Coordinates of C-alpha atoms (C1' of nucleotides) in Angstrom, one line a residue:
Chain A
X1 CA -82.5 -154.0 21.7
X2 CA -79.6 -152.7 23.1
X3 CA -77.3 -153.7 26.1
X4 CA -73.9 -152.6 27.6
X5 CA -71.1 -153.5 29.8
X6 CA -70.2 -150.9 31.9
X7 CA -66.8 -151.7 34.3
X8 CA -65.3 -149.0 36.2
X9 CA -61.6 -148.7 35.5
X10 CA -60.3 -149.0 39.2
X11 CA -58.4 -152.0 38.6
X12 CA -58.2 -154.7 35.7
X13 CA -61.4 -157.0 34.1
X14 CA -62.2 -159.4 36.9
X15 CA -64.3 -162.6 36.7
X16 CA -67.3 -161.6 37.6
X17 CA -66.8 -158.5 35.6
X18 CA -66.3 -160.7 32.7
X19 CA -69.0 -162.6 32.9
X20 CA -71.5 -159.4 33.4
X21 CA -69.9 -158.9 30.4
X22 CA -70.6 -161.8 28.6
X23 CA -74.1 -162.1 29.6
X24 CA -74.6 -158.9 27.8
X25 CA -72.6 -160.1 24.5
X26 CA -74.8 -163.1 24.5
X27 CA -78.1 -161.4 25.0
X28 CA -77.5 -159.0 22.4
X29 CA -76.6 -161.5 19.7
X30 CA -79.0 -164.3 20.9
X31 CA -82.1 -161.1 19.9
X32 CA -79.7 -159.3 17.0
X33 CA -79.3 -156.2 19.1
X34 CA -76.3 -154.4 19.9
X35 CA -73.6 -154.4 22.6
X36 CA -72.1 -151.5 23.9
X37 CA -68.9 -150.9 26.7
X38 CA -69.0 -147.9 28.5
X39 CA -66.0 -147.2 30.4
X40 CA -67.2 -145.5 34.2
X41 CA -64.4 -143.1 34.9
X42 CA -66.2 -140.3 36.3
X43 CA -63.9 -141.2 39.7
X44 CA -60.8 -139.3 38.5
X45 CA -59.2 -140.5 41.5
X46 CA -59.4 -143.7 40.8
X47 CA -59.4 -144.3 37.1
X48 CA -56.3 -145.2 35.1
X49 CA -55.3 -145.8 32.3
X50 CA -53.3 -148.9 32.9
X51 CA -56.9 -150.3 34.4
X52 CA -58.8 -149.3 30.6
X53 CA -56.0 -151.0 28.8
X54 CA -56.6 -154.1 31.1
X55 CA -60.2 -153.7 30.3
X56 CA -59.6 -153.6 26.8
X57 CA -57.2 -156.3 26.5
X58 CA -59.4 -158.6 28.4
X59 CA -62.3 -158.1 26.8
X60 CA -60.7 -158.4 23.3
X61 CA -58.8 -162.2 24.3
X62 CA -62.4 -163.4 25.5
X63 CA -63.9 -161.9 22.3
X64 CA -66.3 -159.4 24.3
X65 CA -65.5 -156.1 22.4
X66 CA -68.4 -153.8 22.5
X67 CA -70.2 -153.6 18.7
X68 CA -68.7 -149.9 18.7
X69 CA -65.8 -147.6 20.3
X70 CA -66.5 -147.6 23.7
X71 CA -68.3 -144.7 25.4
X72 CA -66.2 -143.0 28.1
X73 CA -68.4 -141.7 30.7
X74 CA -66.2 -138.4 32.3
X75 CA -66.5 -137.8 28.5
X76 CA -69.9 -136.8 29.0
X77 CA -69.9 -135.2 31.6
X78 CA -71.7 -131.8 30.4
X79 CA -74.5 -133.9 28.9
X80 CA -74.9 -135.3 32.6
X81 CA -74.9 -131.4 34.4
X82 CA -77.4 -130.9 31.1
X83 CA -79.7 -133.2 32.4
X84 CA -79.7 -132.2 36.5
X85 CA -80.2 -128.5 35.4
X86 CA -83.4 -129.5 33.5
X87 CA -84.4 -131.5 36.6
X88 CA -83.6 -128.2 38.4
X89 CA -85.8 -126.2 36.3
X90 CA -88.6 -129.1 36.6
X91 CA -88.8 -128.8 39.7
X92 CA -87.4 -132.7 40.2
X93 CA -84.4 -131.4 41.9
X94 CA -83.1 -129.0 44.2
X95 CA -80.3 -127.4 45.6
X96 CA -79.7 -129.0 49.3
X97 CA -76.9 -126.4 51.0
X98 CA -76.4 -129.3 53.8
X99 CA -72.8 -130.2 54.1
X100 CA -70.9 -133.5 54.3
X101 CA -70.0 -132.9 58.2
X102 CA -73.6 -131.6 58.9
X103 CA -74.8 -135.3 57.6
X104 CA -71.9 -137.1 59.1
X105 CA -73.1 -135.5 62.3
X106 CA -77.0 -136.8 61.8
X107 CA -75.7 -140.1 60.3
X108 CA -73.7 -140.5 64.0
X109 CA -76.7 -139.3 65.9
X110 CA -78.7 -141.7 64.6
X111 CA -76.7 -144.5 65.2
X112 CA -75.6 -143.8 68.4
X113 CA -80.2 -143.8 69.2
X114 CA -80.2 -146.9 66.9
X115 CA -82.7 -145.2 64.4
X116 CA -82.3 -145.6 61.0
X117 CA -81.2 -143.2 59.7
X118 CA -82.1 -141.6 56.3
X119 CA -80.9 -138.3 54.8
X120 CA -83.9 -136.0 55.1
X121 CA -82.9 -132.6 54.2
X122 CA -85.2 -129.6 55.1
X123 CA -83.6 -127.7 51.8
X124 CA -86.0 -130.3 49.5
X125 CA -89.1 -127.6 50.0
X126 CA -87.3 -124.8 51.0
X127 CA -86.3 -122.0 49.1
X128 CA -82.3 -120.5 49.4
X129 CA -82.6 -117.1 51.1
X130 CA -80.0 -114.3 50.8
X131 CA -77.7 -116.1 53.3
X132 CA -77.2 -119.0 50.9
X133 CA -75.6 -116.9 48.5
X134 CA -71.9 -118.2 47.4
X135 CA -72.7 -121.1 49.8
X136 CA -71.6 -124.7 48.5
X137 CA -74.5 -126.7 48.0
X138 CA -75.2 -130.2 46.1
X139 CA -78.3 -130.9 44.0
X140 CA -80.2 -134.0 45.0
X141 CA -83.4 -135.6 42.9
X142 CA -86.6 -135.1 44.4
X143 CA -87.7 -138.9 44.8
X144 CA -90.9 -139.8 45.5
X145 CA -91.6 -140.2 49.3
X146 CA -95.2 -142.4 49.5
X147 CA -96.1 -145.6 47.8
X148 CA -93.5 -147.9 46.5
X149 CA -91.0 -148.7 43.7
X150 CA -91.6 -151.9 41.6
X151 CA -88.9 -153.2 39.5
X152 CA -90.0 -156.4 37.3
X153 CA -86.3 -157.3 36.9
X154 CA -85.3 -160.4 34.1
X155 CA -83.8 -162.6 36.8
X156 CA -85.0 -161.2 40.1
X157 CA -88.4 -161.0 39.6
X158 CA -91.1 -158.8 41.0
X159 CA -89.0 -156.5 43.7
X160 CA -90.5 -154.1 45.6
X161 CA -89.5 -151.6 47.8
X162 CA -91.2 -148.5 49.8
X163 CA -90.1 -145.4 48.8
X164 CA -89.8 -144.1 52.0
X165 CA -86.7 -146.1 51.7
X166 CA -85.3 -144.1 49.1
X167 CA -83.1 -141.3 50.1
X168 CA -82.7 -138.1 47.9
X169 CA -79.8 -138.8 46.3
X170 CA -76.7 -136.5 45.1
X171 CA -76.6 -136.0 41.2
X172 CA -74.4 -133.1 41.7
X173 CA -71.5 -132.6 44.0
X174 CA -70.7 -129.4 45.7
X175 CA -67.9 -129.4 42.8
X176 CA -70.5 -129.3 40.2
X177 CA -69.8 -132.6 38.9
X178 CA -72.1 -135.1 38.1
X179 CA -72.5 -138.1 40.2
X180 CA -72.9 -141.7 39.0
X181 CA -76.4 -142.7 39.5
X182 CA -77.0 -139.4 37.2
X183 CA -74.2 -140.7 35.1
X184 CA -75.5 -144.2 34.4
X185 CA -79.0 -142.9 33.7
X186 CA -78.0 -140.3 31.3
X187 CA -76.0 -142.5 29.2
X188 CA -77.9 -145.3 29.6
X189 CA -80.7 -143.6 27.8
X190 CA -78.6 -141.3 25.0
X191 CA -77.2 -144.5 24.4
X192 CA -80.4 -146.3 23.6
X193 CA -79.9 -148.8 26.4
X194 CA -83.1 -151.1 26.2
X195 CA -81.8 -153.9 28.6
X196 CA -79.4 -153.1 31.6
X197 CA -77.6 -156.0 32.6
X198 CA -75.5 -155.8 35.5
X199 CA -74.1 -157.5 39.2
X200 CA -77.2 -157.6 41.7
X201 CA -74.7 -155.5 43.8
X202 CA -76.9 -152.9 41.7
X203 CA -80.2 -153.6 41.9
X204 CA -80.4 -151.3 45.4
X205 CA -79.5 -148.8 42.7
X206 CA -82.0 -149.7 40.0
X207 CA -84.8 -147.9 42.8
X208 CA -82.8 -144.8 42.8
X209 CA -82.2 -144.7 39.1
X210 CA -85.9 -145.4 38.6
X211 CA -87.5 -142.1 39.9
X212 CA -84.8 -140.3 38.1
X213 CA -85.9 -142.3 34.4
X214 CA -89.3 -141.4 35.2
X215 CA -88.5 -137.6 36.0
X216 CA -87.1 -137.2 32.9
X217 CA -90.5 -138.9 31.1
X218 CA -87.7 -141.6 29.6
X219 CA -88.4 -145.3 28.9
X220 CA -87.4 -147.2 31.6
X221 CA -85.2 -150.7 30.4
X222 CA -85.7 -153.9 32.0
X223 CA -83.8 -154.6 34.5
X224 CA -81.4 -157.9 35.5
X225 CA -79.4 -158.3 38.4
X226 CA -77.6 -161.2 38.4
X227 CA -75.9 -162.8 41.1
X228 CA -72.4 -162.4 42.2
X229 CA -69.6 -164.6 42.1
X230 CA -68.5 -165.8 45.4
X231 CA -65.2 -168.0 46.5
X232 CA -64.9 -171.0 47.2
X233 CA -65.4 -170.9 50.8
X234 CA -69.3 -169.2 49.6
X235 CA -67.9 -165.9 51.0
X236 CA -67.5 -162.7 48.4
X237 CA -64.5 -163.1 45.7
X238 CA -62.0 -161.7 47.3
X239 CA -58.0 -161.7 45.0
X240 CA -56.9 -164.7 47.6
X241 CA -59.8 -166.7 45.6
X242 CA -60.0 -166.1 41.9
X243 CA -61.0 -162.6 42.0
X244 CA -57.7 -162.0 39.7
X245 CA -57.8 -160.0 36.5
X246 CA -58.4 -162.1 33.2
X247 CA -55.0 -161.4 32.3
X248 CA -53.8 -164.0 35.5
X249 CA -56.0 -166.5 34.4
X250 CA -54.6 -166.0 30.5
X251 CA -51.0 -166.0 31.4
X252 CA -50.6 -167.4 35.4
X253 CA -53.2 -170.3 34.9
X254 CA -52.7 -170.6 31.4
X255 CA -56.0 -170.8 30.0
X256 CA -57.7 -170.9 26.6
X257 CA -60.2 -168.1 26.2
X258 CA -62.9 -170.5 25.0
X259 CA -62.8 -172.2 28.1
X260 CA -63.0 -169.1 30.6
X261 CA -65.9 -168.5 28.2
X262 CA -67.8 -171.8 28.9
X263 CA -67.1 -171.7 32.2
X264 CA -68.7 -168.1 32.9
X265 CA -71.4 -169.4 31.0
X266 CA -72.1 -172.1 33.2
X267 CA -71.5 -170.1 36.3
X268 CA -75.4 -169.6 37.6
X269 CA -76.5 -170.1 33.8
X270 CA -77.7 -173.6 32.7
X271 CA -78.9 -175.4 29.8
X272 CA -80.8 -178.5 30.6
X273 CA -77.9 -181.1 30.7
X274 CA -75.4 -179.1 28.1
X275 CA -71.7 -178.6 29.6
X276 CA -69.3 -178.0 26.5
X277 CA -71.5 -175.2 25.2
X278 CA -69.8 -173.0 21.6
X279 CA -70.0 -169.8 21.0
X280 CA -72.8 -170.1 18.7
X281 CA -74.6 -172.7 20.8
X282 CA -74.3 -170.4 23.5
X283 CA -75.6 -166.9 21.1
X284 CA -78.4 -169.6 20.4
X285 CA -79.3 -170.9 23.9
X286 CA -78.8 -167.9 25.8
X287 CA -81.8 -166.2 28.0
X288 CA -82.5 -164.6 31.0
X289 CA -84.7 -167.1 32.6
X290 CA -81.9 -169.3 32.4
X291 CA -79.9 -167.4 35.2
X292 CA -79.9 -168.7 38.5
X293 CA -81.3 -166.4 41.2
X294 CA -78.5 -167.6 43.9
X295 CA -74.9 -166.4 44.0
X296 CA -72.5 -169.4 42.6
X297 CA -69.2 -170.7 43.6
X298 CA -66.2 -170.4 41.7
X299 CA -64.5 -173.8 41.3
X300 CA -60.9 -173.3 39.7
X301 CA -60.9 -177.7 39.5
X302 CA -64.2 -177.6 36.7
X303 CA -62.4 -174.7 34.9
X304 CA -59.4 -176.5 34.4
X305 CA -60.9 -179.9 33.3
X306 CA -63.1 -177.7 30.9
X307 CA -59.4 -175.9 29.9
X308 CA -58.0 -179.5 29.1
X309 CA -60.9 -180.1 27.0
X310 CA -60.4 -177.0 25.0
X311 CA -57.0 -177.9 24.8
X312 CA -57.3 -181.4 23.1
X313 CA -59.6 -179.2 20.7
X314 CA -56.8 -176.5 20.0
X315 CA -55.4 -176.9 16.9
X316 CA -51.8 -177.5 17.4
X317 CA -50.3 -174.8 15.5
X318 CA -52.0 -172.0 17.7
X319 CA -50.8 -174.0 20.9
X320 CA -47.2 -173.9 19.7
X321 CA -47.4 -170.1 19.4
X322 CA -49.0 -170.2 23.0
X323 CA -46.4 -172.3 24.6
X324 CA -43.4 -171.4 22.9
X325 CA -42.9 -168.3 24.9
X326 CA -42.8 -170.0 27.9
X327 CA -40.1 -172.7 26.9
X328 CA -38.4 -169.1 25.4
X329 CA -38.2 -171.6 22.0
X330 CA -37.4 -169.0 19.2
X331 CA -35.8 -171.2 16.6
X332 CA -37.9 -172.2 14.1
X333 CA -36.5 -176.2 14.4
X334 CA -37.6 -175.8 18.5
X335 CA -41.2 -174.8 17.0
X336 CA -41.1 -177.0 14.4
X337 CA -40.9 -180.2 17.1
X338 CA -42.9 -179.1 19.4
X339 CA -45.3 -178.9 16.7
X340 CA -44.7 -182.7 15.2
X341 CA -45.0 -183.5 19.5
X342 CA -48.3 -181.4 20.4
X343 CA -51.0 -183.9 19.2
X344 CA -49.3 -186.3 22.1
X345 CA -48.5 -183.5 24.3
X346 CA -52.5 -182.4 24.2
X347 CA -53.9 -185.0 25.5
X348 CA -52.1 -185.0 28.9
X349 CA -52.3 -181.2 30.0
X350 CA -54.7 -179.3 31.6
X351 CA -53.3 -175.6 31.0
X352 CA -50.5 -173.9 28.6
X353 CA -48.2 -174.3 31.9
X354 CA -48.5 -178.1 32.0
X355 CA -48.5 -178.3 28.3
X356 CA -45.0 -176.5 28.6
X357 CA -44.1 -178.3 31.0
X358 CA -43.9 -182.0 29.1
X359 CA -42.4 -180.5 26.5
X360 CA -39.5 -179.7 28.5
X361 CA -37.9 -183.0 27.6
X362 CA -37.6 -182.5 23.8
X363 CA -35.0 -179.5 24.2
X364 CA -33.0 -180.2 27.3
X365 CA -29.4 -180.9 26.7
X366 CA -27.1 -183.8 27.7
X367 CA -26.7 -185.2 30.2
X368 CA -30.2 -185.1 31.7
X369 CA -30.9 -184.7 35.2
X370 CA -33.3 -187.3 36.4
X371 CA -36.5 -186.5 38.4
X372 CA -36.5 -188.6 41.6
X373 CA -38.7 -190.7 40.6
X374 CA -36.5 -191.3 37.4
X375 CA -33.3 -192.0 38.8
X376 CA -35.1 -194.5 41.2
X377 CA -36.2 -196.3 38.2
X378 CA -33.1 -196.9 37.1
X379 CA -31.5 -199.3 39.2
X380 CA -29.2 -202.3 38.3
X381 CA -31.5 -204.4 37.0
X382 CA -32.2 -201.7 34.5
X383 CA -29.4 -200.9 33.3
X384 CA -28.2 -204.1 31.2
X385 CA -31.9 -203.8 30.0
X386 CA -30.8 -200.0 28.4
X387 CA -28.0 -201.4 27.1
X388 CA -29.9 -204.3 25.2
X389 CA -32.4 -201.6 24.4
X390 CA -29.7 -199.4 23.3
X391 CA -28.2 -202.0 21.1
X392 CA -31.3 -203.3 19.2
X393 CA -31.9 -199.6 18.6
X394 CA -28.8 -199.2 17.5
X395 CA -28.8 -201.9 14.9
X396 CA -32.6 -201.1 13.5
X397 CA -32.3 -200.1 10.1
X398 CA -35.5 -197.2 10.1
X399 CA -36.2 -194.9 12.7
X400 CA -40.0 -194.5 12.8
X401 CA -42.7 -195.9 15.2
X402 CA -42.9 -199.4 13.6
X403 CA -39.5 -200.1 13.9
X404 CA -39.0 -198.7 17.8
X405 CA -41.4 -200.6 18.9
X406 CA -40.6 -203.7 17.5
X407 CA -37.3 -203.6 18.6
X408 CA -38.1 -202.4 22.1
X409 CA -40.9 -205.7 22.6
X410 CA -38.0 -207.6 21.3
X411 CA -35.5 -207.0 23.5
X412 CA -38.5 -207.0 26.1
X413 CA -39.2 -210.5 24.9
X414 CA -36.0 -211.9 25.1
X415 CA -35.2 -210.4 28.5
X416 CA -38.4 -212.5 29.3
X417 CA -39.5 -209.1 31.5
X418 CA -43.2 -207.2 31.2
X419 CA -42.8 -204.1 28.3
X420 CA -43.1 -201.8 31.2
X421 CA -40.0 -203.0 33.0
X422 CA -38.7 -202.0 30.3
X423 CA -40.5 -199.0 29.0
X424 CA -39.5 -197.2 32.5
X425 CA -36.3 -196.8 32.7
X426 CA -36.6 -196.3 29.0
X427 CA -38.3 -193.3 29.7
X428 CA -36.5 -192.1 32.5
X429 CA -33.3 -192.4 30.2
X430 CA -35.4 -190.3 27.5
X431 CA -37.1 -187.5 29.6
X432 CA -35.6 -187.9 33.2
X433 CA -39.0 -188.2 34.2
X434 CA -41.1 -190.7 35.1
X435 CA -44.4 -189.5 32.9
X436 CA -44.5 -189.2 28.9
X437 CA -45.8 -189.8 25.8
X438 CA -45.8 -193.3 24.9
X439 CA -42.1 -194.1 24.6
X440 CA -42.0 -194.9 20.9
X441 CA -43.5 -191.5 20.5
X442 CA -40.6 -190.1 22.3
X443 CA -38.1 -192.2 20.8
X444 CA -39.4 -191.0 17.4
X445 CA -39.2 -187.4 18.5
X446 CA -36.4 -187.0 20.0
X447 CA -34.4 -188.4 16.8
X448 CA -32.1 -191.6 16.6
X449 CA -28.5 -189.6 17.2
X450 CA -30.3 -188.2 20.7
X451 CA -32.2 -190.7 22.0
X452 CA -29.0 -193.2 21.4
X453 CA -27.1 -190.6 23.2
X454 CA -29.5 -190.4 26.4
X455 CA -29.9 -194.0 27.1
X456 CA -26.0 -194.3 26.6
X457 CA -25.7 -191.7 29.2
X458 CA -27.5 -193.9 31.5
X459 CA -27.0 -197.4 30.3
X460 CA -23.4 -196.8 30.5
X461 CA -23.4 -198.5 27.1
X462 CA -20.7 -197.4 24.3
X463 CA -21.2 -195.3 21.6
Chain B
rG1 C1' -79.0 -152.9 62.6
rG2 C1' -82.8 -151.2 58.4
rC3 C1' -84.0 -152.6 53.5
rC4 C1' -83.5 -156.3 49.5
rC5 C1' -82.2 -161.1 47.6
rC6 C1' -80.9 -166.3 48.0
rU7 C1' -81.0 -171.9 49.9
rU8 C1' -81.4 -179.4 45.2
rC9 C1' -75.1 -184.1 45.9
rG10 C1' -68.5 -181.1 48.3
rU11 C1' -69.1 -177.6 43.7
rC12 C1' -71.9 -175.9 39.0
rU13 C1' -76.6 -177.2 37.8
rA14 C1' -81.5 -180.1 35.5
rG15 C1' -86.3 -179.9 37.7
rC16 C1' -91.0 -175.1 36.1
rG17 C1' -97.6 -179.9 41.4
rG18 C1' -98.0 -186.2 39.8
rU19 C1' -93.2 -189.0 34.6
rC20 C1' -88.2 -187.8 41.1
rU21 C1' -86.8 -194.9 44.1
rA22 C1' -84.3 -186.5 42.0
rG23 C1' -81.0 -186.4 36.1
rG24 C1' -76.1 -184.4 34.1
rA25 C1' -71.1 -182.3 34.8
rC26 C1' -66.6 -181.3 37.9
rG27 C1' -64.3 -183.6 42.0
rC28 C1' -63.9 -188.3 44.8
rU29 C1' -63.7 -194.1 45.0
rG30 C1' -63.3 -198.8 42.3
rC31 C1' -62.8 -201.5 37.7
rC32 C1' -61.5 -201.7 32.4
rC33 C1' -58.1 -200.0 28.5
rU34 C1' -52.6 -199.5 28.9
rU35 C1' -45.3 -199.1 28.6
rU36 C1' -46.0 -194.3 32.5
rC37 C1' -49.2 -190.1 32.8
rA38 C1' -53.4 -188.5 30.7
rC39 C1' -57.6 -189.4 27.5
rG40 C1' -61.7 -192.7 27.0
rG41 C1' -65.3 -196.5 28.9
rC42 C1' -68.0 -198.7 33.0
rA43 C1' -69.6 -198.8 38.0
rG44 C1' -70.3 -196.4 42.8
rA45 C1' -70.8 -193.1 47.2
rA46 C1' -73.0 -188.2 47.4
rA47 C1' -78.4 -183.4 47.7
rC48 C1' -84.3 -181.3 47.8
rA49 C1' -81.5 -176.3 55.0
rC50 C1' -85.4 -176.9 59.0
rG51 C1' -90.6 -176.4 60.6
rG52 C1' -95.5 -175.4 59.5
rG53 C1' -99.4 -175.0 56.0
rU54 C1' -102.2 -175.3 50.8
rU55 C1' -103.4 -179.8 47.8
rC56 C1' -105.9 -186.2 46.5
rG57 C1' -100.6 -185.3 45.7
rA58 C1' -94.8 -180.6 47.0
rG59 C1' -88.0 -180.5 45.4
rU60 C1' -91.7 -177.7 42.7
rC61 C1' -97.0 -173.0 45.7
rC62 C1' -97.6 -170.0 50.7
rC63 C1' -95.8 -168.6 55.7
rG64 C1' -92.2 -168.8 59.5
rU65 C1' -87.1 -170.2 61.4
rA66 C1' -82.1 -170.8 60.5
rG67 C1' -78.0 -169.9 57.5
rG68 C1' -75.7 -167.2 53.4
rG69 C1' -75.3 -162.8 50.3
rG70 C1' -76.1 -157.7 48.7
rU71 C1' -76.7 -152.6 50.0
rC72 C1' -77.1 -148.5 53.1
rA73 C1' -71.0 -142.3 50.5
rC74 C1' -70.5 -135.4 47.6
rC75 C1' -67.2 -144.4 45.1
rA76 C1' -68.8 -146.6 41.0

RNA sequence: GGCCCCUUCGUCUAGCGGUCUAGGACGCUGCCCUUUCACGGCAGAAACACGGGUUCGAGUCCCGUAGGGGUCACCA
């Protein structure tokens, strides 16, 4: 059992691109087999190499590397003119000496009389006289033009289609190179390819590459189209709705790879009631029947609260490497707070950006600048309370947990006001914000000498 | 337009003829917890696109309608 992920390097990894990907990963574990990449870059136009890196590095942070070096299509590109000679020979194929403007033209024609039109070229049982000689010509596959195509596809079901409906299509340009439906084929089988997973923007293509399998007397795989990804407004991913590269939802949105992988797993794959699904759950779970037949919806507010799960289940050493580049935290004391402050920091953030975000508090300098909701909060009633605050702090003889927080209810209690009128300003004075980790937290983090020093600044109390 | 596919709460889905007064999750609302924000807990509003059949019985099967999507290249 083999299956393989195929992108075409145009651009970089995008969602649905990913999840194609995924779905392959997971079927080839879940039966022991073996997944393959195979990079499409028989479009020298359009291939980079900027756009296989991208591939690559996607692929690698989501854990989706093919089982061996991946297979680079233009590569191969012998093997493919290999194969449409032998179909030549056969007598499968033949030459067609009609040119692009010629079918332009008939295309026009037939659109202008409303027909439908299908390319129907007299060179299919015609033999090339004397004239053809030197002339450019393309070789197309003989399909077959009565009956019709079945296609008993893993998630589609029982599709059929007339193959009057299929066109002879090109497997070798007028350049002599080999086209992609030959390409796909070809490799497909050298490479042992038992399942072909792909987008259902394909399975129009599984009828042409079908008459070619069978021309060559090769197995045929079983097919699966699965549906596409669509926006949230139900119309196609386009890049103003999530159809960004992985490396945007890595480093813009700030997510864990485990929780793009849930999340693509979920997307038009279900589980009876499962939602947090692992990696090895998933390998276990996984199957075809399980994938939806309609398109699904991508919905960036159920990745992020599945992101702030993963989160809260990150172990805090491996977020500090995460979010230290973005609070451009170097020393190792920086690292080694944010470390003692992640457990709290965790629980309240949804991505790496957010996560940075709270953290921003612990390495300001003096004197802060308060949020607007912070300077509201402190106001004149307030500010004797920082100073009594500030004083009972002052005077405790430890400086852990236990000992802020009695000394904060105490002065609390003997204000006779609620912790929280209190707590507030306290906070406001600790983070210039007006949202934190509890307060003793922050007291405790932030040290005796500098949390002393920030409610002085806004207490106007006296060192 | 031709061909092909799809249609359960706003969204992702469970459901594979009776157990569905349709379940879960995200989101939303309310309450609880609480020093803030989260987390967590509890409660609630919220769906079988429509119309015909088949059947004792249909969200589940069939047909049509509507809506959505895919595809029609010497791109992949």
């Amino acid at each position: 059992m083999v299956t393989r992920f195929a992108p075409s390097p145009t651009g970089y990894l995008h969602i649905g691109g990913a999840r194609t990907a995924l779905f392959n990963y997971l079927f080839a574990r879940h039966h022991g087999g073996k997944y393959l990449v195979r990079i499409e870059d028989t479009d020298r136009k359009r291939s980079t190499p900027q756009a296989i890196e991208a591939i690559h590095d996607g692929l690698e942070w989501l854990g989706l590397l093919g089982d061996d070096k991946p297979t680079y299509q233009f590569e191969r590109a012998a093997r493919h003119v290999e194969v449409a000679n032998a179909l030549l020979e056969s007598g499968n194929a033949y030459r067609c000496y009609l040119t692009s403007e010629e079918l332009q033209a008939r295309r026009e024609k037939a659109q202008a009389e409303k027909r439908p039109f299908r390319i129907n070229s007299e060179w299919r049982d015609r033999t090339p006289g004397a004239e053809q000689d030197g002339q450019p010509f393309v070789v197309r596959l003989k399909t077959p033009s009565e009956g019709e195509t079945v296609i008993e596809d893993a998630v589609q079901g029982r599709v059929a289609v007339k193959n009057e409906e299929i066109d002879d299509f090109i497997l070798l340009r007028s350049d002599g190179t080999p086209t992609y439906m030959l390409a796909v084929v070809v490799d497909d089988h050298d490479m042992g390819v038992t399942h072909v997973i792909r987008g259902d923007d394909h399975l129009n293509n599984a009828f042409r590459q079908l008459p070619l399998i069978r021309a060559m007397g090769w197995p045929e795989p079983t097919y699966a189209h699965v549906p596409l990804i669509h926006g949230a407004d139900g119309a196609k991913l386009s890049k103003r709705h999530g159809a960004l590269g992985v490396d945007a939802y890595r480093d813009e949105m700030g997510l864990l790879p485990e929780a793009l992988f849930n999340y693509l797993l979920r997307l038009g794959w279900g589980h009876g009631d499962a939602e947090i699904i692992s990696r090895e759950e998933a390998t276990e779970w996984f199957d075809l029947a399980g994938v939806g037949k309609s398109p699904a919806r991508f919905d960036t507010k159920k990745l992020l609260n599945l992101n702030g799960h993963y989160i809260r289940e990150a172990d805090d050493a491996r977020l500090v490497e995460l979010v230290a580049p973005k609070l451009m935290l170097d020393d190792e004391a920086g690292r080694a707070l944010l470390l003692k402050a992640m457990p709290e920091l965790k629980a309240r953030a949804q991505d790496l950006n957010q996560l940075a975000e709270s953290a921003h508090f612990l390495f300001v300098t003096r004197p802060l600048t308060m949020s607007e909701k912070a300077a509201s909060l402190l106001d004149d009633e307030a500010r004797p309370l920082l100073a009594r605050a500030y004083a009972a702090l002052a005077a405790a003889e430890r400086w852990d947990l236990e000992s802020v927080d009695a000394a904060i209810r105490t002065v609390a209690e003997e204000a006779e006001v609620k912790l929280g009128k209190l707590a507030q300003p306290l906070r406001a004075a600790l983070t210039g914000s007006n949202t934190s980790p509890g307060i003793f937290d922050v007291l405790v983090l932030l040290g005796r000498d500098e949390a002393l020093a920030r409610i002085a600044d806004q207490s106007g109390a006296k060192e």
